[in-house]
Structures are given as structure tokens and as C-alpha cells.
Short mmCIF file of C-alpha atoms in Angstrom, two decimals:
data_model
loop_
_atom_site.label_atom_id
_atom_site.label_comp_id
_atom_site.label_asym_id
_atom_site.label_seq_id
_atom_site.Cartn_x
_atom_site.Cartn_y
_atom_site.Cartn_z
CA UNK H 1 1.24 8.30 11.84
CA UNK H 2 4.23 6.74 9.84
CA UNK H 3 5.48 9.45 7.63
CA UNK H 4 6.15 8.91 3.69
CA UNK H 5 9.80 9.36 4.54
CA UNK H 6 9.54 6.42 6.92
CA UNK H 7 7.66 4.14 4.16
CA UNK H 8 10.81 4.26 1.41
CA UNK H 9 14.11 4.43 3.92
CA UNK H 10 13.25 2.22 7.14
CA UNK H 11 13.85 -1.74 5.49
CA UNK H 12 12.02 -2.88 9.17
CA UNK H 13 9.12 -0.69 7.77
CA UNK H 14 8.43 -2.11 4.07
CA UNK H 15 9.68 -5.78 4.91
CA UNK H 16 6.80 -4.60 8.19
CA UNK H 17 4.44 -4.26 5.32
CA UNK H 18 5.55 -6.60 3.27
CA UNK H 19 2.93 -6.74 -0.48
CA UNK H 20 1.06 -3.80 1.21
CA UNK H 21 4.33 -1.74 0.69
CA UNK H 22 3.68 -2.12 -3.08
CA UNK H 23 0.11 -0.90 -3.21
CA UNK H 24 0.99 1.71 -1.51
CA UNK H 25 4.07 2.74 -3.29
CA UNK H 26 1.92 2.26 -6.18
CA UNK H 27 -0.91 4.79 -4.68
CA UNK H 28 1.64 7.67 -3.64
CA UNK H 29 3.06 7.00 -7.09
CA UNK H 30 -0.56 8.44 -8.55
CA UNK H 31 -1.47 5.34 -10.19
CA UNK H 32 -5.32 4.85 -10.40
CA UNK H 33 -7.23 1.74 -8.62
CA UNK H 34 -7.48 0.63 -12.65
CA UNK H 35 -3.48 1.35 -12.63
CA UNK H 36 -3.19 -0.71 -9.51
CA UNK H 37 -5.14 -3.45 -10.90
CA UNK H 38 -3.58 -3.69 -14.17
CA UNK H 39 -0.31 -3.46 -12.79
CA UNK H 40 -0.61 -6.54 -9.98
CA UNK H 41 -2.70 -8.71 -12.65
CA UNK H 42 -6.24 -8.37 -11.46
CA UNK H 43 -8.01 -7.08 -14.90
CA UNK H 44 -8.70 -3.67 -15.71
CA UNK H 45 -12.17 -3.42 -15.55
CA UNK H 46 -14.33 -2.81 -12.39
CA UNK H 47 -14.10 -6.60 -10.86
CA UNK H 48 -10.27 -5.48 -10.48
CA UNK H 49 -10.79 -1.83 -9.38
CA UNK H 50 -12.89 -3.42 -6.62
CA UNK H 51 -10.09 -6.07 -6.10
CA UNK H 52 -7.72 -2.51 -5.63
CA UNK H 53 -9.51 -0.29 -3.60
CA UNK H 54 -9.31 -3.56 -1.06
CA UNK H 55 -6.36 -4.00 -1.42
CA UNK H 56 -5.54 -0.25 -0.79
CA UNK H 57 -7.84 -0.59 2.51
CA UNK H 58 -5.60 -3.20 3.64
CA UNK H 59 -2.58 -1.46 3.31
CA UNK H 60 -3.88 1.51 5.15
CA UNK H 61 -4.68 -0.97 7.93
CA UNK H 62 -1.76 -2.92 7.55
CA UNK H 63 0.40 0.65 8.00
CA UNK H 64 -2.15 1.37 10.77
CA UNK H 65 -1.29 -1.90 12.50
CA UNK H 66 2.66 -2.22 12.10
CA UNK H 67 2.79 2.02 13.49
CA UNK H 68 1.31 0.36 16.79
CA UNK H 69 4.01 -2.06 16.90
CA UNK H 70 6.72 0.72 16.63
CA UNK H 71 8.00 2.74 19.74
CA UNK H 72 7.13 5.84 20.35
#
């Protein structure tokens, strides 16, 4: 599992992630899926908490998929 360390001072990691780094900087950071929405334009009502918590499941995956890429 990449570590949080490995998410703010490996460069090959966030450019890895590329706009998943943000949401979830933005997650670790305690903001809210309303916080997240508000913050990356998406409304702050429930159409863009919905549009978060997707976008939070793809960073997960996203993180999932790059940590298979990396050597052991």
C-alpha cells in the first residue's frame, strides 16, 4: 500500500496520479465530499457530493493501480 509519506515527497507518485493527487490531498486534508465539491467547482449540494465521493473512488483506484506499477 503506498504510504501518505510516499503521496506528498515522490514527484513520479503525484505526477503517477496526476488530478487524483488533488482529491486525495484534499480528503487527508479533512475536507468533506461537500468541501471537495465546492472546492473543484461541482456545486455544493448533493448532485456534487455524488460527483465527489466518485471522484474519491477513483483516486483510491487510481492509487491502487499506479502501486502495481511500482517495484517492490
Amino acid at each position: 500500500m503506498l504510504t501518505l509519506i510516499h503521496l506528498f515527497v515522490r514527484p513520479d507518485i503525484r505526477a503517477g496520479l496526476g488530478e487524483h493527487f488533488h482529491v486525495l490531498e484534499d480528503s487527508l486534508d479533512g475536507l468533506t465530499t461537500r468541501g471537495i465539491a465546492a472546492a473543484n467547482g461541482w456545486g455544493d449540494r448533493k448532485a456534487g457530493e455524488h460527483k465527489a465521493v466518485a471522484a474519491q473512488d477513483l483516486a483510491l483506484a487510481a492509487s491502487a493501480a499506479l502501486e502495481k506499477k511500482l517495484p517492490a
